[in-house]
Coordinates of C-alpha atoms and ligand atoms in Angstrom, one line a residue:
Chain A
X1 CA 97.7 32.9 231.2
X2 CA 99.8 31.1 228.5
X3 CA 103.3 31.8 227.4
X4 CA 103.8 33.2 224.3
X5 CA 105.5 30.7 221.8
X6 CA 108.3 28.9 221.6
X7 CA 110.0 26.1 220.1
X8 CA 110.6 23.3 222.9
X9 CA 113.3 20.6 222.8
X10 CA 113.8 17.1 225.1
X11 CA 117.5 16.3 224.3
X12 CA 118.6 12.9 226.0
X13 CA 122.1 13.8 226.4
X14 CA 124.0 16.5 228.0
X15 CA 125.9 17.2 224.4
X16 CA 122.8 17.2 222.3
X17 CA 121.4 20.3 225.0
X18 CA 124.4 22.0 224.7
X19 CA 124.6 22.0 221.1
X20 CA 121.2 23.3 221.1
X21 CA 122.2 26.0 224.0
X22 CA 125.3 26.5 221.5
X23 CA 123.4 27.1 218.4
X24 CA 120.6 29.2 219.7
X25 CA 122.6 31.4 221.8
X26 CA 120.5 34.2 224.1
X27 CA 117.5 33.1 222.3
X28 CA 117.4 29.8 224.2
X29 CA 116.9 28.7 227.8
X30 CA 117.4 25.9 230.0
X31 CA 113.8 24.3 231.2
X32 CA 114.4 22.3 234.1
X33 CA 112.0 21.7 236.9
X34 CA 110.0 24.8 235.5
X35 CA 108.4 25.7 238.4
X36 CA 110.3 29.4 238.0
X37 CA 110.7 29.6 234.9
X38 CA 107.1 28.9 234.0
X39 CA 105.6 31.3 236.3
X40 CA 107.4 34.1 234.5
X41 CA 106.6 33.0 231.2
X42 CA 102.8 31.9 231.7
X43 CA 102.7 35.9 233.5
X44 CA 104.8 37.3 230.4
X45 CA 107.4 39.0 232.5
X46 CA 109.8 37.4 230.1
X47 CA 109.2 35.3 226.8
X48 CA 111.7 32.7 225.5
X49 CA 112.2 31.5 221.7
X50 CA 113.8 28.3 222.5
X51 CA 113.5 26.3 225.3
X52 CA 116.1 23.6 226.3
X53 CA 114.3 20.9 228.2
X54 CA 117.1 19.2 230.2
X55 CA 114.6 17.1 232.7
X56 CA 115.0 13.7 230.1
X57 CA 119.3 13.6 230.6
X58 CA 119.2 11.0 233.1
X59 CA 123.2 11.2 233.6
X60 CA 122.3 14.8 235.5
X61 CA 119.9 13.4 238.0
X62 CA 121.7 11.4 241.2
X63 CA 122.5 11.6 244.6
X64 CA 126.3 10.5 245.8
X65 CA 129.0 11.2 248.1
X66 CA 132.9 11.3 248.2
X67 CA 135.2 11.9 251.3
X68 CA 134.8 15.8 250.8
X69 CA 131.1 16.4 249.6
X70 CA 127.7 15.3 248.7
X71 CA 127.5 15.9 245.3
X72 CA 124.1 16.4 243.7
X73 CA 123.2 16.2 240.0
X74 CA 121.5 19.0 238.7
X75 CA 117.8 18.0 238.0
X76 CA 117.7 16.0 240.7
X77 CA 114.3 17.0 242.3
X78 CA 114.1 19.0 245.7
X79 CA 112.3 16.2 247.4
X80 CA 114.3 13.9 246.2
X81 CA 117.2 15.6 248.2
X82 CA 115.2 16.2 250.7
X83 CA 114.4 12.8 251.5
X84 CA 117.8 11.8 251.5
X85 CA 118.3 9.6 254.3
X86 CA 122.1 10.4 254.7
X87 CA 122.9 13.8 256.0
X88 CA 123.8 13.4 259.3
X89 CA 124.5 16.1 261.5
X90 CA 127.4 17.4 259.2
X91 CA 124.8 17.9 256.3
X92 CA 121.8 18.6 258.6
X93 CA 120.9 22.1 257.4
X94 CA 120.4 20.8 254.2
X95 CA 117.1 18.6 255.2
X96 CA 116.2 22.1 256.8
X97 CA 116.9 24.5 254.1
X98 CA 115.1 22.0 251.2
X99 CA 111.9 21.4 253.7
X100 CA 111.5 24.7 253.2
X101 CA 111.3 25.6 249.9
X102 CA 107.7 26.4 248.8
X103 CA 105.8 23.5 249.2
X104 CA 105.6 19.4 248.5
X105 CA 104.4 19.9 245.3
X106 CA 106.8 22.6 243.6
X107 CA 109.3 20.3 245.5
X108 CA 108.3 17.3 243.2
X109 CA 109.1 18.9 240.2
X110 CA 111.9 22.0 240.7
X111 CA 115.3 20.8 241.0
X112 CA 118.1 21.2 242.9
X113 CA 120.3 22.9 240.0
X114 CA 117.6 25.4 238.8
X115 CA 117.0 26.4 242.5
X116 CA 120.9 27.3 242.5
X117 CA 121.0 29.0 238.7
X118 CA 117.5 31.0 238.7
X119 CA 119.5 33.4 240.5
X120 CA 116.4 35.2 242.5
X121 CA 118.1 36.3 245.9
X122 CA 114.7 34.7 247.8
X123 CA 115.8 31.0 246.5
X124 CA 117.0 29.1 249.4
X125 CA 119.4 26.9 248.2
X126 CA 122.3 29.2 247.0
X127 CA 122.7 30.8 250.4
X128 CA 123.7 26.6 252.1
X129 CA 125.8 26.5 249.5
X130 CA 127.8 29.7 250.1
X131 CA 127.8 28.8 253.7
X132 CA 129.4 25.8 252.8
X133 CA 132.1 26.8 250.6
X134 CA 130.0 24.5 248.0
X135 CA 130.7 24.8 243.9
X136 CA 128.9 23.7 241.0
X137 CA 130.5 22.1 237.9
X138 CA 129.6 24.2 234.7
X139 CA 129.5 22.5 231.7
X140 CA 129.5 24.5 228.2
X141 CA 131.0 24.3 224.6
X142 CA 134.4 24.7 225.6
X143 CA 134.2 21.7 228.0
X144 CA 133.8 21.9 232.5
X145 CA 134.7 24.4 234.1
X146 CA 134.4 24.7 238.7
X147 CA 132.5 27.8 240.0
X148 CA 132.8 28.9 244.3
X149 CA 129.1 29.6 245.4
X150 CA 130.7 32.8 246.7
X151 CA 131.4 33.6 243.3
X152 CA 128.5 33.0 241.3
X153 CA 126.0 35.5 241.6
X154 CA 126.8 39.1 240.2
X155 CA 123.1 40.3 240.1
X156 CA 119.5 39.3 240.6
X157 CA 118.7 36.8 238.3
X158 CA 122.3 37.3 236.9
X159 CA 125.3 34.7 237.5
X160 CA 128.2 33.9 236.0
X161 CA 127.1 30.7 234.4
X162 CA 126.8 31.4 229.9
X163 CA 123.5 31.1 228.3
X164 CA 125.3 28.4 226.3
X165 CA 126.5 26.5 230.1
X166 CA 124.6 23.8 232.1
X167 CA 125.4 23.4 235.7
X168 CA 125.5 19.9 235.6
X169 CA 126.6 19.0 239.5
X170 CA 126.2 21.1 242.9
X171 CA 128.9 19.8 245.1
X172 CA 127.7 20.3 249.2
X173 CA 130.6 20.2 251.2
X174 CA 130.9 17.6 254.4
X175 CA 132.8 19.5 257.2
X176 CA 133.7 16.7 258.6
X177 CA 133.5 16.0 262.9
X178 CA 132.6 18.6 265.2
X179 CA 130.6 20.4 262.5
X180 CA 127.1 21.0 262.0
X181 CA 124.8 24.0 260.4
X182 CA 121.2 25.0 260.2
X183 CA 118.8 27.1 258.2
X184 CA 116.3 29.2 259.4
X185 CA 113.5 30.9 257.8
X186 CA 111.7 34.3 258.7
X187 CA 108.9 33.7 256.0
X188 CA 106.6 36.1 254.8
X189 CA 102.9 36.3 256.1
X190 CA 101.6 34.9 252.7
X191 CA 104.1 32.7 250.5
X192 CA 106.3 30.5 250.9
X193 CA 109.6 33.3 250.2
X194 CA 111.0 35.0 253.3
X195 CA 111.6 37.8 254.8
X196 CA 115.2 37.1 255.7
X197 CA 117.0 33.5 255.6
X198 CA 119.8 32.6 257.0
X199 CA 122.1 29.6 256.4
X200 CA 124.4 29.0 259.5
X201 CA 127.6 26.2 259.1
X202 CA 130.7 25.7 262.1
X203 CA 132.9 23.6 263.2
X204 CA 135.0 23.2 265.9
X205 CA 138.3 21.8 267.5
X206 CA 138.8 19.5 270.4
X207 CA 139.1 22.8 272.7
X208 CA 136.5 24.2 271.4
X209 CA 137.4 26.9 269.4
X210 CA 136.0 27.6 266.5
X211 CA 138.0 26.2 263.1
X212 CA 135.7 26.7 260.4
X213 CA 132.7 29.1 260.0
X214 CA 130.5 29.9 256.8
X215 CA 126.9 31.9 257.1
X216 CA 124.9 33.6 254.0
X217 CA 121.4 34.9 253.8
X218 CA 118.6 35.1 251.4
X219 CA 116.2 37.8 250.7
X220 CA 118.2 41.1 252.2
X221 CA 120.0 42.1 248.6
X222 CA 119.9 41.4 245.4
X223 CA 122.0 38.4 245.4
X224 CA 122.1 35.6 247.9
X225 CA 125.2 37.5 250.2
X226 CA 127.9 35.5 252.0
X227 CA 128.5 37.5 255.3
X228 CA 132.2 37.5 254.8
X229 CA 133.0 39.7 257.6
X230 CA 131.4 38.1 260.1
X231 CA 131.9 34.4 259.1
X232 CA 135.6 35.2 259.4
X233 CA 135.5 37.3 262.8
X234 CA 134.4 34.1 264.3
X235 CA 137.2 31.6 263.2
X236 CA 140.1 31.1 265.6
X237 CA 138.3 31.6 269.1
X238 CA 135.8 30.6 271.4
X239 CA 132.4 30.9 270.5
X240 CA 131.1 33.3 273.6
X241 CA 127.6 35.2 273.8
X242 CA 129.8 38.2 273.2
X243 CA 131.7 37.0 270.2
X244 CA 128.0 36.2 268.3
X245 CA 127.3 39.1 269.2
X246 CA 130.1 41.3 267.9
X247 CA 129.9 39.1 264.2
X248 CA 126.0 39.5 264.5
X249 CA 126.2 43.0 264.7
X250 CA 128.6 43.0 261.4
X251 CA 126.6 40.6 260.1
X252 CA 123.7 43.2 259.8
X253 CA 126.0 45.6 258.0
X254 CA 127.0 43.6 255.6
X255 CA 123.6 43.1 254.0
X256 CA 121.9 45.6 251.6
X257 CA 118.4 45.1 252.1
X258 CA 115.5 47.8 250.9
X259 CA 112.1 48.9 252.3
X260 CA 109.3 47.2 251.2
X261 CA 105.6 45.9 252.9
X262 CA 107.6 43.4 254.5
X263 CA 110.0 46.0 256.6
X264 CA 112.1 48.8 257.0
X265 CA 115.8 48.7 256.3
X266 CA 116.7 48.9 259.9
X267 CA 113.9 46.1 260.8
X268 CA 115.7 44.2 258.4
X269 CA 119.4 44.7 259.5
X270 CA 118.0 43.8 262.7
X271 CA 116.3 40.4 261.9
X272 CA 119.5 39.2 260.0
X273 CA 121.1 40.2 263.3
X274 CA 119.3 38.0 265.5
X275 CA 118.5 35.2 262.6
X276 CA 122.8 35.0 263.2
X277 CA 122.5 34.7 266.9
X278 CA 120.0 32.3 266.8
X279 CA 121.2 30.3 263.9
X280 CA 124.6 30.4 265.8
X281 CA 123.3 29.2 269.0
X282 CA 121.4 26.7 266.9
X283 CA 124.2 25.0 265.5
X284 CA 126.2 24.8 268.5
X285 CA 123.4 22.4 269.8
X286 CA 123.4 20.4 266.7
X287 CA 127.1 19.5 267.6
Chain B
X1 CA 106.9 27.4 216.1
X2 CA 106.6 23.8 215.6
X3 CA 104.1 21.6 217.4
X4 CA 105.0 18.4 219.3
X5 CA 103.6 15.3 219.4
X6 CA 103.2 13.9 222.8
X7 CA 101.4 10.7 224.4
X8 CA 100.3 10.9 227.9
X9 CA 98.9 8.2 229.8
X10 CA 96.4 9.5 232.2
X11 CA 94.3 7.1 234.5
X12 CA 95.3 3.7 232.6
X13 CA 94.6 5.3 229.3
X14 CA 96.8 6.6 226.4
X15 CA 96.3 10.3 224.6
X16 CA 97.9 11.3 221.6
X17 CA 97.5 14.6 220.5
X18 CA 100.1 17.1 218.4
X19 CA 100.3 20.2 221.1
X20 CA 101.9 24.1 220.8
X21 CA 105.2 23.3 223.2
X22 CA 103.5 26.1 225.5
X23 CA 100.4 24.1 226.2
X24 CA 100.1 23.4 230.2
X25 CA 99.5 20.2 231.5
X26 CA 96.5 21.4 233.2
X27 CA 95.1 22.2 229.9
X28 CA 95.7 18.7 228.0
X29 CA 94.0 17.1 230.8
X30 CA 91.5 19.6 230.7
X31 CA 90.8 20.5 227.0
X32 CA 92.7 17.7 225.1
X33 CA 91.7 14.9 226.9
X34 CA 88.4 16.4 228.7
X35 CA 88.8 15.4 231.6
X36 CA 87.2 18.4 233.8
X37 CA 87.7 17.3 237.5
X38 CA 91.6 19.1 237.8
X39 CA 90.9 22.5 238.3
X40 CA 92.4 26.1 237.5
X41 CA 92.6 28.2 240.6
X42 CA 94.9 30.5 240.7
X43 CA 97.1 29.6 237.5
X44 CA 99.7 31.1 239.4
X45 CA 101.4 27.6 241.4
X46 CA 99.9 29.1 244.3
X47 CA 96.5 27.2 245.1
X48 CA 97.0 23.2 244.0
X49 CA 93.5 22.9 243.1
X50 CA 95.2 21.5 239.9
X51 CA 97.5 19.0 241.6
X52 CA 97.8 15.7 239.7
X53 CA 100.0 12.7 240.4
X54 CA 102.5 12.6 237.9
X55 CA 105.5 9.7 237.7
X56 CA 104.5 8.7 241.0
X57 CA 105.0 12.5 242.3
X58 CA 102.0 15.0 243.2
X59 CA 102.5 18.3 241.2
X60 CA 100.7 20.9 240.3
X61 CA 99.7 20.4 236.4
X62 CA 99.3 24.6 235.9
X63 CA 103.3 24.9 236.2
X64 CA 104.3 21.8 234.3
X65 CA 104.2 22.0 230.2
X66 CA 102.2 19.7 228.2
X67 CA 105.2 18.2 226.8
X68 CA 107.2 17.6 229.9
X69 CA 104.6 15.0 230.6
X70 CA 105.8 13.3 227.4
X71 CA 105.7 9.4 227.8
X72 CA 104.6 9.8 231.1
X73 CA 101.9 8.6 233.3
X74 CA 99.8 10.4 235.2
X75 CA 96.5 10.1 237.7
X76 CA 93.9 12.2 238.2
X77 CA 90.9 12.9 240.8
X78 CA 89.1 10.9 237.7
X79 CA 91.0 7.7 238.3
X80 CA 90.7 7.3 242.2
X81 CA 87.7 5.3 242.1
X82 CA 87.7 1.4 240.8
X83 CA 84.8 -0.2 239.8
X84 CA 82.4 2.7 240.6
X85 CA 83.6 2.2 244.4
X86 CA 84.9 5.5 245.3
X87 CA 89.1 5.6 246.8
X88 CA 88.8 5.6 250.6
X89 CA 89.9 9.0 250.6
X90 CA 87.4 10.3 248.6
X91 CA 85.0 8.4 251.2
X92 CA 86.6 10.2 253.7
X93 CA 86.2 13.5 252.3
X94 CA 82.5 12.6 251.9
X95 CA 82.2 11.2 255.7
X96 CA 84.1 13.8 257.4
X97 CA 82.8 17.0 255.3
X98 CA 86.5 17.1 254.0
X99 CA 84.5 20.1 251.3
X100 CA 82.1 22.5 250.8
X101 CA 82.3 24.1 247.4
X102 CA 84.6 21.7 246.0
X103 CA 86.6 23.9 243.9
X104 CA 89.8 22.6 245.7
X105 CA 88.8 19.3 246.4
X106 CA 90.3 17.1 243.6
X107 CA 93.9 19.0 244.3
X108 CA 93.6 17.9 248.2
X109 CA 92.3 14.7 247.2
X110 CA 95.4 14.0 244.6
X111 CA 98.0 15.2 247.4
X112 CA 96.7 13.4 249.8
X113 CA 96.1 10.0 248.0
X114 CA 99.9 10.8 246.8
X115 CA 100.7 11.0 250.7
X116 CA 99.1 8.4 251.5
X117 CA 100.7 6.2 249.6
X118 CA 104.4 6.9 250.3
X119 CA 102.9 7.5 254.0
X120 CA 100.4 4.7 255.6
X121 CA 100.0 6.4 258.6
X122 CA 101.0 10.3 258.8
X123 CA 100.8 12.1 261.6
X124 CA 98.7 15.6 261.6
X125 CA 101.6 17.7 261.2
X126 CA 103.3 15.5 258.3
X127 CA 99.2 16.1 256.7
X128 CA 99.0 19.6 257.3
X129 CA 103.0 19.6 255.5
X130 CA 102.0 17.9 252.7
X131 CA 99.0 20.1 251.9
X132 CA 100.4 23.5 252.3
X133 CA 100.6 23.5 248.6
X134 CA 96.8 23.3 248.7
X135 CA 94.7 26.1 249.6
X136 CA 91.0 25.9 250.6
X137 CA 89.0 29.0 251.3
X138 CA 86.2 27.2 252.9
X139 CA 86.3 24.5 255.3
X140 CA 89.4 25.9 257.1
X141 CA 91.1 22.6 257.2
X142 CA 90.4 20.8 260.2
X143 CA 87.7 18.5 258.4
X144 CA 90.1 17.7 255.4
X145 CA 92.7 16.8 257.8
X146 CA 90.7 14.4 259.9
X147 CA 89.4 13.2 256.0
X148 CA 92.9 12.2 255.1
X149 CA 93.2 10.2 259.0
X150 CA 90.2 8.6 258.5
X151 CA 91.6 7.6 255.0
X152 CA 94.9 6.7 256.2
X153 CA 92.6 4.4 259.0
X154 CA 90.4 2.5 256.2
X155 CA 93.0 2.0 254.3
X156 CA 95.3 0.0 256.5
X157 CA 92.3 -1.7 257.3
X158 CA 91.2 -2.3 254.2
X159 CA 94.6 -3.5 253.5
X160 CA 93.4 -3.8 250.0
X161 CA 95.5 -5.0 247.4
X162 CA 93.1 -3.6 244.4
X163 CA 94.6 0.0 245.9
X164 CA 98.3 -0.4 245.2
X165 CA 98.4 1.3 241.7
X166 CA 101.1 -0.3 239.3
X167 CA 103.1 3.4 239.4
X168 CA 106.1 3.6 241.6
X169 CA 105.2 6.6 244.5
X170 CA 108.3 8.3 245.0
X171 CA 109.6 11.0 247.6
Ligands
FAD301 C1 104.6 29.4 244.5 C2 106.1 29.2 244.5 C3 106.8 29.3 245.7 C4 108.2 29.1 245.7 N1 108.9 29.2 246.9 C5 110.2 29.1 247.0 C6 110.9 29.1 248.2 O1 110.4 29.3 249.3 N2 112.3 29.0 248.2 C7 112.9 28.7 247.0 O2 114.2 28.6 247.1 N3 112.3 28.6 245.8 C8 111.0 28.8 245.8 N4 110.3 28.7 244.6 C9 111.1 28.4 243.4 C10 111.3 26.9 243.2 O3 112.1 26.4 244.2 C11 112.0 26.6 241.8 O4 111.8 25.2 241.6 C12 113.4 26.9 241.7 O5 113.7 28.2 241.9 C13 113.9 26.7 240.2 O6 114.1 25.3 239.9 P1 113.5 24.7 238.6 O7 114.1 23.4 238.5 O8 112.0 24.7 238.7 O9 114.1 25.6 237.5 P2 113.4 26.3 236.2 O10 112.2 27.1 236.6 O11 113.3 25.3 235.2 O12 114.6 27.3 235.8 C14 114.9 28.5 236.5 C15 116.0 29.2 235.9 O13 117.2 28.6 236.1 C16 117.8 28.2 234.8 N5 118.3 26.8 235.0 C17 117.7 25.8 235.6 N6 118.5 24.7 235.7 C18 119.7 25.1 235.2 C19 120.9 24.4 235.0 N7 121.1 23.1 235.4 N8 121.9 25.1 234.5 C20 121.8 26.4 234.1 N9 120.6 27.0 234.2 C21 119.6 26.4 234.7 C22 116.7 28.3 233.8 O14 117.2 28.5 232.5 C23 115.9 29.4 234.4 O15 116.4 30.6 234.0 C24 108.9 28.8 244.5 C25 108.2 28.7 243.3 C26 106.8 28.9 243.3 C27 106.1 28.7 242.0
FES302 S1 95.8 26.5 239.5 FE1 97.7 25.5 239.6 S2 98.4 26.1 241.6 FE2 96.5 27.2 241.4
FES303 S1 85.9 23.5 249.7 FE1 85.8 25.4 248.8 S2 87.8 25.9 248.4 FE2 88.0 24.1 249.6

């Protein structure tokens, strides 16, 4: 099917989109890779006046580091990032979590940003960066503005970011020696979504305990959900088969999954359980 | 709602048309420039029997607007053959019964020429990676897989300059 109409604009600058975002208000949307955004306007689930095409500001598309992150421009494409030849084994869920998002092709053209704003609680992306501690840089009207992950979703397909903002960067934090993370994905039979995701990052000291610790999951809410409780009940001790065990089983009440074709609530509590152990023991590894 | 004027280059050659902004890709190609051998499958960025290469990058044209493509350059299953001499990997296809119907065949054949040429010599699992955007409902994939080796073979024997195209393959 085709979209109903709109009026489509290809601003070369980040203050020529915004002026547009500005000046159109809730009428208007950004476009970026499209490869969401199209789907639900081609199917008609929504319809759009204006559309903000922000895939020709080349100042939003790169790939760089600092000492404390990797910071990623917002249309930078998923493949790009995911051919990034730089994570190492601090950054190594990332290579994981971006190799599987939908597939090669939908990777060539949906970008890293619009993966972060869409906002469906199935994108992969938000919940690495809530594992992290990551931020995104907002840009609007009234100038830049720095949002937590943890902070940015309220609903599904609802964040804090203004129909008149951009997120113009996604910063990935590095956490530095002794850390490393993974993402793992209990997909769906048919698709490319899953079931449950989760998105596992630790470090540790020189004895071993546990210093830092950050997990989220996908798919079991209506938000991407950083498991708070469990994250924190790791921090400060040894990781032990017991201790995963104890956060694991928190971790499953933290989530607020429904029933669907895909499981019962108490299947699902129990996936995001294990998925915890596993990504736990998983990481460890990595070290 | 106003229309857009856009120029696409597809397969060497220039089209200039004034489009609605909500025209697909797919369409253009299709209807604008009549070029029939991309497909619509699905139309729901599910199947990749409309997968072009566009900038360099294989996508699938049903999910990308007409005037995204503005200025840019894109191949099609059209423009794999030079000189009436099919592309290796269309001989491949042909060789290895890489089809049956056909119906997804240019979208495998664009992915996999894209693959092939950021990739000289993929393994089976980085094929079978690259195509999961594709989906076939005949052959069950083992003979398009051992198409896109055999490809992958010719073509580093071949080692055939005329082959490079003048676009930059990324990612
Ligand atoms: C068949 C299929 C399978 C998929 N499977 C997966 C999957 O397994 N995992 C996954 O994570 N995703 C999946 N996706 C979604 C895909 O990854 C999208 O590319 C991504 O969700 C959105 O990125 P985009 O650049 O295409 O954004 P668009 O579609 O252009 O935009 C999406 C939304 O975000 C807003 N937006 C985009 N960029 C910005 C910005 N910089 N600032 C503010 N707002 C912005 C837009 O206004 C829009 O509301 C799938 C998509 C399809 C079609
Ligand atoms: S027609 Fe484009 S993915 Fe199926
Ligand atoms: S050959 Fe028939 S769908 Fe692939």
């Amino acid at each position: 099917m085709r979209p109903t109409e709109f009026d489509y604009f290809a601003p070369g600058t980040l203050e020529e989109a915004i002026g547009l975002l500005k000046k159109y208000d809730d009428e208007a949307k950004v476009l970026a890779g499209g490869q969401s955004l199209l789907p639900l306007l081609k199917s008609r689930v929504t319809s759009i006046p204006y559309l903000v095409d922000i895939g020709n500001i080349d100042s939003l598309t790169y790939i760089t580091k600092n000492d404390r992150a990797l910071l990623v421009g917002s249309t930078t494409k998923v493949s790009a990032l995911e051919n990034y030849r730089n994570f190492g084994k601090n950054l190594a869920i990332l290579k994981e979590a971006t190799a599987s998002i939908a597939d090669p092709l939908i990777r060539n053209m949906g970008t890293v940003g619009g993966n972060i704003a869409h906002g469906d609680p199935g994108n992969d992306l938000p919940a690495v960066l809530m594992a992290l501690d990551g931020s995104v840089t907002v840009t609007g009207p009234e100038g830049q503005r720095h949002v937590r992950a943890r902070d940015l979703y309220l609903d599904s397909y609802t964040t804090v970011v203004k129909s008149n903002e951009i997120i113009t960067e996604v910063q990935f934090p590095d956490w530095g020696t002794r850390s490393s993370g993974t993402y793992i994905k209990f997909k769906k039979p048919a698709g490319d979504f899953s079931i449950a995701a989760i998105a596992i990052q630790l470090k540790v000291n020189k004895d071993g305990l546990c210093e830092k610790f950050g997990s989220a999951v996908a798919s079991v809410g209506p938000t991407p959900i950083y498991l708070k409780r469990s994250s924190e009940a790791m921090v400060g001790s040894k990781i032990t088969p017991m201790a995963m065990e104890k956060a694991a089983e928190e971790a499953a009440g933290e989530i607020s999954p429904t029933a669907d074709r895909d499981g019962t609530v108490d299947q699902k509590r129990d996936l995001v359980r294990k998925l915890f152990i596993e990504g736990t023991r998983k990481s460890l590894r990595k070290l | 709602m106003a229309k857009k004027d856009v120029n696409i280059t597809i397969n060497g050659k220039e089209y200039s048309s004034k489009v609605e902004p909500r025209l697909l890709l797919v369409h253009f190609i299709r209807d604008v420039a009549g070029l029939t051998g991309t497909h619509v499958g699905c139309d729901t960025s599910n199947c990749g029997a409309c997968t072009v290469v566009l900038d360099g990058k294989a996508v699938k044209s049903c999910t990308v607007l007409a005037v995204q493509a503005d200025n840019k350059r894109i191949t099609t299953v059209e423009g794999l053959a030079r000189n009436g001499k099919l592309h290796p990997v269309q001989e491949a296809f042909v060789d290895k019964h890489g089809l049956q119907c056909g119906y997804c065949t240019s979208g495998m054949l664009m992915t996999s020429f894209w693959l092939l040429q950021k990739n000289h010599n993929p393994t089976e699992k980085e094929i079978r990676e690259a195509l999961s955007g594709n989906l076939c409902r005949c052959t069950g994939y083992e003979n398009i897989v051992k198409a896109v080796k055999e490809a992958a073979k010719e073509i580093s024997a071949e080692q055939n300059k005329d082959l490079v195209r003048e676009e930059p393959i990324e990612a």
